[in-house]
mmCIF file of N, CA and C in Angstrom:
data_model
loop_
_atom_site.group_PDB
_atom_site.id
_atom_site.type_symbol
_atom_site.label_atom_id
_atom_site.label_comp_id
_atom_site.label_asym_id
_atom_site.label_seq_id
_atom_site.Cartn_x
_atom_site.Cartn_y
_atom_site.Cartn_z
ATOM 1 N N MET A 1 89.609 89.012 49.539
ATOM 2 C CA MET A 1 88.585 89.721 48.729
ATOM 3 C C MET A 1 87.550 88.413 48.463
ATOM 4 N N TYR A 2 86.638 89.184 48.179
ATOM 5 C CA TYR A 2 85.591 87.846 47.240
ATOM 6 C C TYR A 2 84.719 88.744 46.411
ATOM 7 N N GLU A 3 83.605 88.165 45.992
ATOM 8 C CA GLU A 3 82.638 88.497 44.890
ATOM 9 C C GLU A 3 81.928 87.985 45.044
ATOM 10 N N GLY A 4 80.398 88.380 45.032
ATOM 11 C CA GLY A 4 79.307 87.729 44.806
ATOM 12 C C GLY A 4 78.208 88.872 44.547
ATOM 13 N N ASN A 5 77.245 88.430 43.789
ATOM 14 C CA ASN A 5 75.677 89.442 43.749
ATOM 15 C C ASN A 5 76.518 90.580 43.413
ATOM 16 N N GLY A 6 77.573 90.888 42.569
ATOM 17 C CA GLY A 6 77.914 92.173 42.402
ATOM 18 C C GLY A 6 78.399 92.894 43.685
ATOM 19 N N VAL A 7 78.689 92.393 44.343
ATOM 20 C CA VAL A 7 79.253 92.966 45.735
ATOM 21 C C VAL A 7 80.506 92.608 45.763
ATOM 22 N N GLN A 8 81.420 93.561 46.266
ATOM 23 C CA GLN A 8 82.702 92.871 46.606
ATOM 24 C C GLN A 8 83.274 93.476 47.827
ATOM 25 N N GLY A 9 83.955 92.838 48.838
ATOM 26 C CA GLY A 9 84.429 93.263 49.949
ATOM 27 C C GLY A 9 85.833 92.083 50.702
ATOM 28 N N THR A 10 86.159 92.508 51.936
ATOM 29 C CA THR A 10 86.668 91.644 52.351
ATOM 30 C C THR A 10 86.525 90.920 53.566
ATOM 31 N N TYR A 11 86.756 89.386 53.744
ATOM 32 C CA TYR A 11 86.261 88.774 54.472
ATOM 33 C C TYR A 11 86.342 89.302 55.971
ATOM 34 N N GLY A 12 85.722 89.713 57.056
ATOM 35 C CA GLY A 12 86.400 90.121 58.225
ATOM 36 C C GLY A 12 86.562 91.544 58.662
ATOM 37 N N ALA A 13 86.068 92.216 57.672
ATOM 38 C CA ALA A 13 86.153 93.830 57.534
ATOM 39 C C ALA A 13 84.845 94.088 58.377
ATOM 40 N N LYS A 14 85.232 95.348 58.936
ATOM 41 C CA LYS A 14 84.140 95.802 60.139
ATOM 42 C C LYS A 14 83.757 97.457 59.275
ATOM 43 N N SER A 15 82.416 97.471 59.359
ATOM 44 C CA SER A 15 81.796 98.952 58.982
ATOM 45 C C SER A 15 82.520 99.678 60.136
ATOM 46 N N ASP A 16 82.703 101.020 59.687
ATOM 47 C CA ASP A 16 82.923 102.325 59.980
ATOM 48 C C ASP A 16 82.046 102.662 61.532
ATOM 49 N N ASP A 17 80.584 102.394 61.309
ATOM 50 C CA ASP A 17 79.773 102.214 62.471
ATOM 51 C C ASP A 17 80.364 101.108 63.832
ATOM 52 N N GLN A 18 80.573 99.994 63.416
ATOM 53 C CA GLN A 18 80.672 99.066 64.263
ATOM 54 C C GLN A 18 82.536 99.357 64.824
ATOM 55 N N ILE A 19 83.250 99.611 63.900
ATOM 56 C CA ILE A 19 84.734 100.286 64.475
ATOM 57 C C ILE A 19 84.378 101.108 65.775
ATOM 58 N N ALA A 20 83.558 102.131 65.537
ATOM 59 C CA ALA A 20 83.094 103.349 66.377
ATOM 60 C C ALA A 20 82.207 102.489 67.502
ATOM 61 N N ALA A 21 81.640 101.552 67.264
ATOM 62 C CA ALA A 21 80.722 101.042 68.437
ATOM 63 C C ALA A 21 81.981 100.118 69.154
ATOM 64 N N ASP A 22 82.744 99.483 68.748
ATOM 65 C CA ASP A 22 83.523 98.828 69.571
ATOM 66 C C ASP A 22 84.352 99.596 70.521
ATOM 67 N N GLN A 23 84.767 101.169 69.890
ATOM 68 C CA GLN A 23 85.528 101.863 70.273
ATOM 69 C C GLN A 23 84.978 102.504 71.628
ATOM 70 N N ALA A 24 83.796 102.705 71.636
ATOM 71 C CA ALA A 24 82.700 103.239 72.259
ATOM 72 C C ALA A 24 82.589 102.172 73.633
ATOM 73 N N ALA A 25 82.395 101.166 73.344
ATOM 74 C CA ALA A 25 82.443 99.774 74.495
ATOM 75 C C ALA A 25 83.714 99.882 75.205
ATOM 76 N N VAL A 26 84.905 99.504 74.344
ATOM 77 C CA VAL A 26 86.555 99.994 75.021
ATOM 78 C C VAL A 26 86.294 101.413 75.762
ATOM 79 N N ASP A 27 86.008 102.303 75.784
ATOM 80 C CA ASP A 27 86.169 103.673 76.162
ATOM 81 C C ASP A 27 84.854 103.286 77.405
ATOM 82 N N ALA A 28 84.093 102.825 77.530
ATOM 83 C CA ALA A 28 82.862 102.971 78.741
ATOM 84 C C ALA A 28 83.299 101.763 79.513
ATOM 85 N N GLN A 29 84.063 100.573 79.073
ATOM 86 C CA GLN A 29 84.864 99.551 80.099
ATOM 87 C C GLN A 29 85.848 100.495 80.951
ATOM 88 N N SER A 30 86.617 101.247 80.000
ATOM 89 C CA SER A 30 87.772 101.862 80.645
ATOM 90 C C SER A 30 87.199 102.899 82.083
ATOM 91 N N ALA A 31 86.522 103.367 81.858
ATOM 92 C CA ALA A 31 85.720 104.744 82.356
ATOM 93 C C ALA A 31 84.988 103.874 83.855
ATOM 94 N N VAL A 32 84.389 102.604 83.763
ATOM 95 C CA VAL A 32 83.988 101.833 84.654
ATOM 96 C C VAL A 32 85.182 101.465 85.400
ATOM 97 N N ASP A 33 85.938 100.890 84.866
ATOM 98 C CA ASP A 33 87.305 100.212 85.566
ATOM 99 C C ASP A 33 87.945 101.468 86.265
ATOM 100 N N VAL A 34 87.984 102.604 85.783
ATOM 101 C CA VAL A 34 88.457 103.999 86.519
ATOM 102 C C VAL A 34 87.493 103.989 88.079
ATOM 103 N N ALA A 35 86.543 103.840 87.266
ATOM 104 C CA ALA A 35 85.637 104.290 88.412
ATOM 105 C C ALA A 35 85.440 103.054 89.836
ATOM 106 N N GLN A 36 85.740 102.237 89.455
ATOM 107 C CA GLN A 36 85.578 100.626 90.257
ATOM 108 C C GLN A 36 86.740 100.883 91.204
ATOM 109 N N ALA A 37 87.785 101.408 90.350
ATOM 110 C CA ALA A 37 89.498 101.646 90.906
ATOM 111 C C ALA A 37 89.352 102.938 92.142
ATOM 112 N N ALA A 38 88.418 103.955 91.683
ATOM 113 C CA ALA A 38 88.266 104.951 92.465
ATOM 114 C C ALA A 38 87.425 104.231 94.011
ATOM 115 N N ILE A 39 86.415 103.218 93.437
ATOM 116 C CA ILE A 39 85.195 103.186 94.700
ATOM 117 C C ILE A 39 86.077 101.946 95.954
ATOM 118 N N ALA A 40 87.006 101.467 94.863
ATOM 119 C CA ALA A 40 87.885 100.675 96.324
ATOM 120 C C ALA A 40 88.952 101.362 97.015
ATOM 121 N N ILE A 41 89.402 102.500 96.325
ATOM 122 C CA ILE A 41 90.206 103.300 97.053
ATOM 123 C C ILE A 41 89.671 104.418 98.238
ATOM 124 N N GLU A 42 88.405 104.608 97.746
ATOM 125 C CA GLU A 42 87.476 105.508 98.815
ATOM 126 C C GLU A 42 87.203 104.242 99.950
ATOM 127 N N GLN A 43 86.856 103.275 99.469
ATOM 128 C CA GLN A 43 86.446 102.277 100.350
ATOM 129 C C GLN A 43 87.422 101.905 101.705
ATOM 130 N N ALA A 44 88.483 101.936 100.880
ATOM 131 C CA ALA A 44 89.850 101.665 101.904
ATOM 132 C C ALA A 44 89.818 102.714 102.559
ATOM 133 N N LYS A 45 89.658 103.842 102.279
ATOM 134 C CA LYS A 45 89.965 105.098 102.905
ATOM 135 C C LYS A 45 88.896 105.049 104.027
ATOM 136 N N ALA A 46 87.261 104.692 103.590
ATOM 137 C CA ALA A 46 86.404 104.664 104.708
ATOM 138 C C ALA A 46 86.869 103.578 106.001
ATOM 139 N N ASP A 47 87.362 102.292 105.163
ATOM 140 C CA ASP A 47 87.575 101.196 106.202
ATOM 141 C C ASP A 47 88.718 101.692 107.548
ATOM 142 N N ALA A 48 89.474 102.441 106.768
ATOM 143 C CA ALA A 48 90.887 103.008 107.621
ATOM 144 C C ALA A 48 89.972 103.931 108.453
ATOM 145 N N ALA A 49 89.581 104.797 108.177
ATOM 146 C CA ALA A 49 88.862 105.686 109.036
ATOM 147 C C ALA A 49 87.688 105.242 110.121
ATOM 148 N N LYS A 50 87.222 104.496 109.775
ATOM 149 C CA LYS A 50 86.495 103.683 110.564
ATOM 150 C C LYS A 50 87.071 103.005 111.744
ATOM 151 N N ALA A 51 88.241 102.257 111.264
ATOM 152 C CA ALA A 51 89.140 101.762 112.027
ATOM 153 C C ALA A 51 90.010 102.474 113.246
ATOM 154 N N ALA A 52 89.818 103.672 112.849
ATOM 155 C CA ALA A 52 90.519 104.890 113.580
ATOM 156 C C ALA A 52 89.609 105.567 114.661
ATOM 157 N N ALA A 53 88.418 105.197 114.286
ATOM 158 C CA ALA A 53 87.403 105.567 115.043
ATOM 159 C C ALA A 53 87.227 105.040 116.389
ATOM 160 N N GLU A 54 86.907 103.616 116.002
ATOM 161 C CA GLU A 54 86.978 102.306 116.811
ATOM 162 C C GLU A 54 88.082 102.683 117.547
ATOM 163 N N LYS A 55 89.424 102.484 117.351
ATOM 164 C CA LYS A 55 90.221 102.617 117.933
ATOM 165 C C LYS A 55 90.329 103.870 119.167
ATOM 166 N N ALA A 56 89.842 104.875 118.382
ATOM 167 C CA ALA A 56 89.645 106.327 119.574
ATOM 168 C C ALA A 56 88.875 106.124 120.464
ATOM 169 N N GLN A 57 87.729 105.159 120.303
ATOM 170 C CA GLN A 57 86.412 104.825 121.013
ATOM 171 C C GLN A 57 87.081 104.409 122.210
ATOM 172 N N VAL A 58 88.004 103.189 121.415
ATOM 173 C CA VAL A 58 88.445 102.088 122.793
ATOM 174 C C VAL A 58 89.528 102.949 123.833
ATOM 175 N N ASP A 59 90.389 104.030 123.224
ATOM 176 C CA ASP A 59 90.875 104.904 123.467
ATOM 177 C C ASP A 59 90.357 105.771 125.029
ATOM 178 N N VAL A 60 89.316 106.217 124.220
ATOM 179 C CA VAL A 60 88.342 107.117 125.295
ATOM 180 C C VAL A 60 87.766 106.333 126.478
ATOM 181 N N THR A 61 87.540 104.999 126.069
ATOM 182 C CA THR A 61 87.100 104.138 126.955
ATOM 183 C C THR A 61 88.021 104.267 128.372
ATOM 184 N N LYS A 62 89.458 103.938 128.149
ATOM 185 C CA LYS A 62 90.526 103.450 128.712
ATOM 186 C C LYS A 62 90.562 104.890 129.421
ATOM 187 N N ALA A 63 90.714 105.773 128.607
ATOM 188 C CA ALA A 63 90.878 107.344 129.365
ATOM 189 C C ALA A 63 90.076 107.371 130.183
ATOM 190 N N LEU A 64 88.616 107.217 130.122
ATOM 191 C CA LEU A 64 87.643 107.228 131.582
ATOM 192 C C LEU A 64 87.859 106.658 132.721
ATOM 193 N N VAL A 65 88.356 105.184 132.159
ATOM 194 C CA VAL A 65 88.248 104.201 133.362
ATOM 195 C C VAL A 65 89.856 105.121 134.285
ATOM 196 N N ALA A 66 90.730 105.169 133.279
ATOM 197 C CA ALA A 66 91.943 105.701 134.369
ATOM 198 C C ALA A 66 91.308 107.176 134.882
ATOM 199 N N LEU A 67 90.433 107.671 134.711
ATOM 200 C CA LEU A 67 89.888 109.101 135.043
ATOM 201 C C LEU A 67 89.278 108.561 136.229
ATOM 202 N N GLU A 68 88.126 107.655 136.243
ATOM 203 C CA GLU A 68 87.601 107.330 137.379
ATOM 204 C C GLU A 68 88.845 106.348 138.372
ATOM 205 N N LYS A 69 89.604 105.894 137.912
ATOM 206 C CA LYS A 69 90.355 105.266 139.171
ATOM 207 C C LYS A 69 91.509 106.595 139.802
ATOM 208 N N ALA A 70 91.594 107.652 139.106
ATOM 209 C CA ALA A 70 92.305 108.743 139.652
ATOM 210 C C ALA A 70 91.046 109.412 140.764
ATOM 211 N N LYS A 71 89.825 109.710 140.114
ATOM 212 C CA LYS A 71 89.188 109.968 141.494
ATOM 213 C C LYS A 71 88.683 109.406 142.673
ATOM 214 N N GLU A 72 88.809 107.946 142.311
ATOM 215 C CA GLU A 72 88.812 107.251 143.541
ATOM 216 C C GLU A 72 90.107 106.822 144.199
ATOM 217 N N ASN A 73 91.209 107.432 143.625
ATOM 218 C CA ASN A 73 92.399 107.468 144.069
ATOM 219 C C ASN A 73 92.608 108.753 145.223
ATOM 220 N N LEU A 74 91.606 109.657 144.649
ATOM 221 C CA LEU A 74 91.399 111.194 145.251
ATOM 222 C C LEU A 74 90.541 111.032 146.392
ATOM 223 N N ALA A 75 89.623 110.209 146.363
ATOM 224 C CA ALA A 75 88.646 109.973 147.543
ATOM 225 C C ALA A 75 89.734 109.076 148.595
ATOM 226 N N ASN A 76 90.571 108.468 148.018
ATOM 227 C CA ASN A 76 91.144 107.546 148.949
ATOM 228 C C ASN A 76 92.067 108.170 149.582
ATOM 229 N N VAL A 77 92.578 109.391 149.063
ATOM 230 C CA VAL A 77 93.666 110.298 149.874
ATOM 231 C C VAL A 77 93.807 110.296 151.389
ATOM 232 N N GLY A 78 92.371 110.629 151.518
ATOM 233 C CA GLY A 78 92.222 111.232 153.028
ATOM 234 C C GLY A 78 93.167 111.976 153.532
ATOM 235 N N GLU A 79 93.577 111.481 154.717
ATOM 236 C CA GLU A 79 94.602 112.747 155.408
ATOM 237 C C GLU A 79 96.024 112.324 155.088
ATOM 238 N N GLY A 80 96.007 111.976 153.624
ATOM 239 C CA GLY A 80 97.500 111.503 153.361
ATOM 240 C C GLY A 80 98.308 112.569 153.246
ATOM 241 N N GLY A 81 97.728 113.964 153.501
ATOM 242 C CA GLY A 81 98.562 115.078 153.620
ATOM 243 C C GLY A 81 98.567 115.608 152.103
ATOM 244 N N ASP A 82 99.111 116.997 152.360
ATOM 245 C CA ASP A 82 98.768 117.741 150.920
ATOM 246 C C ASP A 82 99.468 117.155 149.814
ATOM 247 N N GLY A 83 100.528 116.266 149.886
ATOM 248 C CA GLY A 83 101.684 116.164 148.940
ATOM 249 C C GLY A 83 100.550 114.938 147.771
ATOM 250 N N GLY A 84 100.069 114.006 148.506
ATOM 251 C CA GLY A 84 99.487 112.805 148.019
ATOM 252 C C GLY A 84 98.242 113.701 147.108
ATOM 253 N N LEU A 85 97.150 114.645 148.218
ATOM 254 C CA LEU A 85 96.236 114.928 147.617
ATOM 255 C C LEU A 85 96.533 115.824 146.157
ATOM 256 N N GLU A 86 97.425 116.394 146.187
ATOM 257 C CA GLU A 86 98.342 117.167 145.164
ATOM 258 C C GLU A 86 98.387 115.995 143.851
ATOM 259 N N ALA A 87 99.015 114.976 144.093
ATOM 260 C CA ALA A 87 99.353 113.939 143.226
ATOM 261 C C ALA A 87 98.137 113.394 142.546
ATOM 262 N N ALA A 88 97.234 113.496 143.320
ATOM 263 C CA ALA A 88 95.926 112.686 143.212
ATOM 264 C C ALA A 88 94.888 113.558 142.304
ATOM 265 N N LEU A 89 94.893 114.902 142.646
ATOM 266 C CA LEU A 89 94.363 115.860 141.702
ATOM 267 C C LEU A 89 94.784 115.809 140.312
ATOM 268 N N GLU A 90 96.063 115.953 140.378
ATOM 269 C CA GLU A 90 97.224 116.173 138.917
ATOM 270 C C GLU A 90 96.595 114.999 138.280
ATOM 271 N N ALA A 91 96.628 113.690 138.823
ATOM 272 C CA ALA A 91 96.535 112.118 137.728
ATOM 273 C C ALA A 91 94.949 112.664 137.508
ATOM 274 N N ALA A 92 93.966 112.969 138.121
ATOM 275 C CA ALA A 92 93.019 113.256 137.739
ATOM 276 C C ALA A 92 92.503 114.302 136.631
ATOM 277 N N ARG A 93 93.489 115.232 136.573
ATOM 278 C CA ARG A 93 93.404 116.461 135.703
ATOM 279 C C ARG A 93 94.269 115.857 134.975
ATOM 280 N N LEU A 94 94.932 114.806 134.623
ATOM 281 C CA LEU A 94 95.823 114.478 133.517
ATOM 282 C C LEU A 94 95.052 113.512 132.513
ATOM 283 N N ALA A 95 94.237 112.677 133.478
ATOM 284 C CA ALA A 95 93.762 111.957 133.033
ATOM 285 C C ALA A 95 92.029 112.441 132.094
ATOM 286 N N GLN A 96 91.710 113.389 132.879
ATOM 287 C CA GLN A 96 90.623 113.890 132.314
ATOM 288 C C GLN A 96 90.992 114.710 130.853
ATOM 289 N N VAL A 97 92.202 115.487 131.107
ATOM 290 C CA VAL A 97 92.672 115.682 129.806
ATOM 291 C C VAL A 97 92.897 115.040 128.368
ATOM 292 N N ALA A 98 93.504 113.558 128.797
ATOM 293 C CA ALA A 98 93.560 112.699 128.186
ATOM 294 C C ALA A 98 92.178 112.059 127.451
ATOM 295 N N ALA A 99 91.335 111.965 128.258
ATOM 296 C CA ALA A 99 89.690 111.527 127.894
ATOM 297 C C ALA A 99 89.014 112.416 126.833
ATOM 298 N N GLU A 100 89.434 114.019 127.182
ATOM 299 C CA GLU A 100 89.041 115.123 126.346
ATOM 300 C C GLU A 100 89.492 114.956 124.823
ATOM 301 N N ASN A 101 91.136 114.730 124.814
ATOM 302 C CA ASN A 101 91.858 114.683 123.627
ATOM 303 C C ASN A 101 91.285 113.251 122.783
ATOM 304 N N LEU A 102 91.322 112.515 123.203
ATOM 305 C CA LEU A 102 91.135 111.126 122.703
ATOM 306 C C LEU A 102 89.371 111.418 121.905
ATOM 307 N N ALA A 103 88.586 111.698 123.105
ATOM 308 C CA ALA A 103 86.896 112.020 122.526
ATOM 309 C C ALA A 103 87.038 112.756 121.119
ATOM 310 N N GLU A 104 88.157 113.697 121.248
ATOM 311 C CA GLU A 104 88.186 114.606 119.997
ATOM 312 C C GLU A 104 88.653 114.147 118.839
ATOM 313 N N LYS A 105 89.398 113.186 119.113
ATOM 314 C CA LYS A 105 90.261 112.255 118.205
ATOM 315 C C LYS A 105 89.390 111.244 117.463
ATOM 316 N N ALA A 106 88.478 110.799 118.377
ATOM 317 C CA ALA A 106 87.505 109.798 118.106
ATOM 318 C C ALA A 106 86.218 110.285 117.286
ATOM 319 N N SER A 107 85.861 111.782 117.410
ATOM 320 C CA SER A 107 84.949 112.504 116.540
ATOM 321 C C SER A 107 85.633 112.790 115.313
ATOM 322 N N VAL A 108 86.688 113.481 115.416
ATOM 323 C CA VAL A 108 87.480 113.688 113.823
ATOM 324 C C VAL A 108 87.485 112.078 112.948
ATOM 325 N N ALA A 109 87.566 111.147 113.997
ATOM 326 C CA ALA A 109 87.782 109.860 112.887
ATOM 327 C C ALA A 109 86.620 109.436 112.390
ATOM 328 N N GLN A 110 85.454 109.756 113.174
ATOM 329 C CA GLN A 110 84.140 109.395 112.941
ATOM 330 C C GLN A 110 83.626 110.352 111.521
ATOM 331 N N LYS A 111 83.853 111.467 111.504
ATOM 332 C CA LYS A 111 83.732 112.417 110.736
ATOM 333 C C LYS A 111 84.675 111.916 109.212
ATOM 334 N N THR A 112 85.880 111.371 109.571
ATOM 335 C CA THR A 112 86.315 111.156 108.319
ATOM 336 C C THR A 112 86.183 109.634 107.681
ATOM 337 N N ALA A 113 85.412 109.040 108.873
ATOM 338 C CA ALA A 113 84.889 107.667 107.914
ATOM 339 C C ALA A 113 83.656 108.102 107.209
ATOM 340 N N GLU A 114 82.878 109.104 107.924
ATOM 341 C CA GLU A 114 81.621 109.284 107.278
ATOM 342 C C GLU A 114 81.916 109.820 105.736
ATOM 343 N N ALA A 115 82.991 111.258 105.865
ATOM 344 C CA ALA A 115 83.351 111.609 104.649
ATOM 345 C C ALA A 115 83.685 110.513 103.974
ATOM 346 N N ALA A 116 84.552 109.506 103.879
ATOM 347 C CA ALA A 116 85.037 108.644 102.947
ATOM 348 C C ALA A 116 84.266 107.403 102.644
ATOM 349 N N THR A 117 82.953 107.718 103.227
ATOM 350 C CA THR A 117 82.322 106.610 102.964
ATOM 351 C C THR A 117 80.925 107.103 102.024
ATOM 352 N N LEU A 118 80.773 108.396 102.357
ATOM 353 C CA LEU A 118 80.096 109.159 101.330
ATOM 354 C C LEU A 118 80.834 109.400 99.977
ATOM 355 N N ALA A 119 82.158 109.662 100.152
ATOM 356 C CA ALA A 119 82.736 109.296 98.207
ATOM 357 C C ALA A 119 83.027 108.225 98.228
ATOM 358 N N ALA A 120 82.966 106.925 98.533
ATOM 359 C CA ALA A 120 82.744 105.860 98.236
ATOM 360 C C ALA A 120 81.513 105.628 97.186
ATOM 361 N N GLN A 121 80.578 106.182 98.208
ATOM 362 C CA GLN A 121 79.052 106.112 97.653
ATOM 363 C C GLN A 121 78.984 106.886 95.927
ATOM 364 N N ASN A 122 79.412 107.887 96.136
ATOM 365 C CA ASN A 122 79.541 108.507 95.302
ATOM 366 C C ASN A 122 80.149 108.292 94.291
ATOM 367 N N ALA A 123 81.454 107.859 94.030
ATOM 368 C CA ALA A 123 82.249 106.757 93.385
ATOM 369 C C ALA A 123 81.386 105.857 92.359
ATOM 370 N N GLN A 124 80.450 105.041 93.229
ATOM 371 C CA GLN A 124 79.883 103.741 93.115
ATOM 372 C C GLN A 124 78.773 104.303 92.082
ATOM 373 N N GLN A 125 78.169 105.447 92.600
ATOM 374 C CA GLN A 125 76.687 106.001 91.929
ATOM 375 C C GLN A 125 77.175 106.565 90.475
ATOM 376 N N SER A 126 78.497 107.358 90.247
ATOM 377 C CA SER A 126 79.412 107.588 89.122
ATOM 378 C C SER A 126 79.410 106.602 88.597
ATOM 379 N N ALA A 127 80.190 105.409 88.867
ATOM 380 C CA ALA A 127 80.308 103.827 88.014
ATOM 381 C C ALA A 127 78.886 103.648 87.412
ATOM 382 N N GLU A 128 77.692 103.601 88.259
ATOM 383 C CA GLU A 128 76.527 103.146 87.773
ATOM 384 C C GLU A 128 76.247 104.094 86.984
ATOM 385 N N ASP A 129 76.415 105.468 86.889
ATOM 386 C CA ASP A 129 75.730 106.055 85.944
ATOM 387 C C ASP A 129 76.396 106.061 84.306
ATOM 388 N N ASP A 130 77.778 105.876 84.256
ATOM 389 C CA ASP A 130 78.723 105.611 83.425
ATOM 390 C C ASP A 130 78.166 104.395 82.750
ATOM 391 N N LEU A 131 78.111 103.438 83.584
ATOM 392 C CA LEU A 131 77.077 102.278 82.658
ATOM 393 C C LEU A 131 75.928 102.659 81.947
#
Protein backbone atom coordinates (compact mmCIF):
# COMPACT_ATOMS: atom_id res chain seq x y z
CA MET A 1 0.00 0.00 0.00
CA TYR A 2 1.05 3.54 -0.55
CA GLU A 3 -0.40 6.83 0.45
CA GLY A 4 0.36 10.21 -0.97
CA ASN A 5 -1.36 13.38 -2.00
CA GLY A 6 -4.52 12.17 -0.31
CA VAL A 7 -4.67 9.03 -2.47
CA GLN A 8 -4.25 5.44 -1.37
CA GLY A 9 -3.48 2.56 -3.69
CA THR A 10 -1.53 -0.62 -4.27
CA TYR A 11 1.68 -0.70 -6.24
CA GLY A 12 1.22 -2.48 -9.56
CA ALA A 13 -2.58 -2.49 -9.35
CA LYS A 14 -4.46 -2.38 -12.63
CA SER A 15 -7.64 -0.52 -13.37
CA ASP A 16 -10.71 -2.34 -14.64
CA ASP A 17 -10.15 -0.71 -18.03
CA GLN A 18 -6.57 -2.02 -18.15
CA ILE A 19 -7.71 -5.51 -17.17
CA ALA A 20 -10.39 -5.46 -19.88
CA ALA A 21 -7.88 -4.21 -22.46
CA ASP A 22 -5.40 -6.92 -21.50
CA GLN A 23 -8.12 -9.58 -21.81
CA ALA A 24 -9.20 -8.21 -25.19
CA ALA A 25 -5.61 -8.42 -26.40
CA VAL A 26 -5.35 -12.03 -25.19
CA ASP A 27 -8.66 -12.88 -26.89
CA ALA A 28 -7.56 -11.23 -30.14
CA GLN A 29 -4.25 -13.12 -30.09
CA SER A 30 -6.13 -16.38 -29.51
CA ALA A 31 -8.37 -15.63 -32.50
CA VAL A 32 -5.31 -14.89 -34.63
CA ASP A 33 -3.65 -18.12 -33.50
CA VAL A 34 -6.76 -20.13 -34.39
CA ALA A 35 -7.01 -18.42 -37.78
CA GLN A 36 -3.34 -19.07 -38.50
CA ALA A 37 -3.78 -22.73 -37.60
CA ALA A 38 -6.77 -22.90 -39.96
CA ILE A 39 -4.70 -21.26 -42.69
CA ALA A 40 -1.91 -23.79 -42.19
CA ILE A 41 -4.39 -26.67 -42.42
CA GLU A 42 -6.03 -25.31 -45.56
CA GLN A 43 -2.64 -24.62 -47.14
CA ALA A 44 -1.57 -28.20 -46.41
CA LYS A 45 -4.77 -29.44 -48.05
CA ALA A 46 -4.13 -27.21 -51.05
CA ASP A 47 -0.55 -28.46 -51.33
CA ALA A 48 -1.69 -32.09 -51.14
CA ALA A 49 -4.40 -31.51 -53.73
CA LYS A 50 -1.93 -29.78 -56.06
CA ALA A 51 0.50 -32.68 -55.68
CA ALA A 52 -2.32 -35.12 -56.48
CA ALA A 53 -3.27 -33.08 -59.53
CA GLU A 54 0.34 -33.05 -60.73
CA LYS A 55 0.64 -36.82 -60.22
CA ALA A 56 -2.63 -37.39 -62.05
CA GLN A 57 -1.36 -35.25 -64.92
CA VAL A 58 1.80 -37.37 -65.12
CA ASP A 59 -0.38 -40.50 -65.08
CA VAL A 60 -2.51 -39.10 -67.91
CA THR A 61 0.62 -38.46 -69.95
CA LYS A 62 1.78 -42.04 -69.33
CA ALA A 63 -1.63 -43.38 -70.33
CA LEU A 64 -1.61 -41.31 -73.52
CA VAL A 65 1.83 -42.69 -74.36
CA ALA A 66 0.48 -46.21 -73.76
CA LEU A 67 -2.49 -45.42 -76.00
CA GLU A 68 -0.19 -44.24 -78.78
CA LYS A 69 1.92 -47.38 -78.36
CA ALA A 70 -1.22 -49.52 -78.57
CA LYS A 71 -2.32 -47.70 -81.70
CA GLU A 72 1.15 -48.22 -83.17
CA ASN A 73 0.97 -51.91 -82.34
CA LEU A 74 -2.45 -52.04 -83.97
CA ALA A 75 -1.07 -50.47 -87.13
CA ASN A 76 1.80 -52.96 -87.13
CA VAL A 77 -0.42 -56.02 -86.69
CA GLY A 78 -1.06 -56.09 -90.42
CA GLU A 79 -1.45 -59.64 -91.50
CA GLY A 80 -0.83 -61.20 -88.12
CA GLY A 81 -4.31 -62.73 -88.06
CA ASP A 82 -7.44 -61.90 -86.14
CA GLY A 83 -5.97 -62.90 -82.76
CA GLY A 84 -3.23 -60.27 -82.96
CA LEU A 85 -5.66 -57.69 -84.25
CA GLU A 86 -8.14 -58.36 -81.45
CA ALA A 87 -5.40 -58.17 -78.82
CA ALA A 88 -4.13 -54.90 -80.23
CA LEU A 89 -7.66 -53.47 -80.37
CA GLU A 90 -8.30 -54.51 -76.75
CA ALA A 91 -4.98 -53.01 -75.63
CA ALA A 92 -5.85 -49.76 -77.40
CA ARG A 93 -9.32 -49.73 -75.83
CA LEU A 94 -7.92 -50.37 -72.34
CA ALA A 95 -5.28 -47.69 -72.77
CA GLN A 96 -7.94 -45.20 -73.85
CA VAL A 97 -10.17 -46.05 -70.86
CA ALA A 98 -7.19 -45.66 -68.53
CA ALA A 99 -6.32 -42.30 -70.07
CA GLU A 100 -9.91 -41.09 -69.69
CA ASN A 101 -10.06 -42.23 -66.05
CA LEU A 102 -6.77 -40.54 -65.24
CA ALA A 103 -7.88 -37.35 -66.97
CA GLU A 104 -11.01 -37.34 -64.78
CA LYS A 105 -8.89 -37.88 -61.66
CA ALA A 106 -6.62 -35.03 -62.69
CA SER A 107 -9.63 -32.77 -63.16
CA VAL A 108 -11.03 -33.67 -59.74
CA ALA A 109 -7.63 -33.18 -58.09
CA GLN A 110 -7.27 -29.79 -59.76
CA LYS A 111 -10.72 -28.70 -58.55
CA THR A 112 -9.87 -29.91 -55.05
CA ALA A 113 -6.63 -27.93 -55.13
CA GLU A 114 -8.48 -24.82 -56.26
CA ALA A 115 -11.08 -25.22 -53.48
CA ALA A 116 -8.39 -25.75 -50.84
CA THR A 117 -6.48 -22.71 -52.07
CA LEU A 118 -9.64 -20.61 -51.90
CA ALA A 119 -10.31 -21.86 -48.35
CA ALA A 120 -6.76 -20.92 -47.34
CA GLN A 121 -7.21 -17.47 -48.82
CA ASN A 122 -10.52 -17.04 -46.97
CA ALA A 123 -8.89 -18.13 -43.71
CA GLN A 124 -6.07 -15.64 -44.31
CA GLN A 125 -8.58 -12.85 -44.95
CA SER A 126 -10.50 -13.80 -41.82
CA ALA A 127 -7.31 -13.67 -39.76
CA GLU A 128 -6.44 -10.28 -41.21
CA ASP A 129 -9.96 -9.05 -40.45
CA ASP A 130 -9.63 -10.28 -36.85
CA LEU A 131 -6.49 -8.23 -36.44
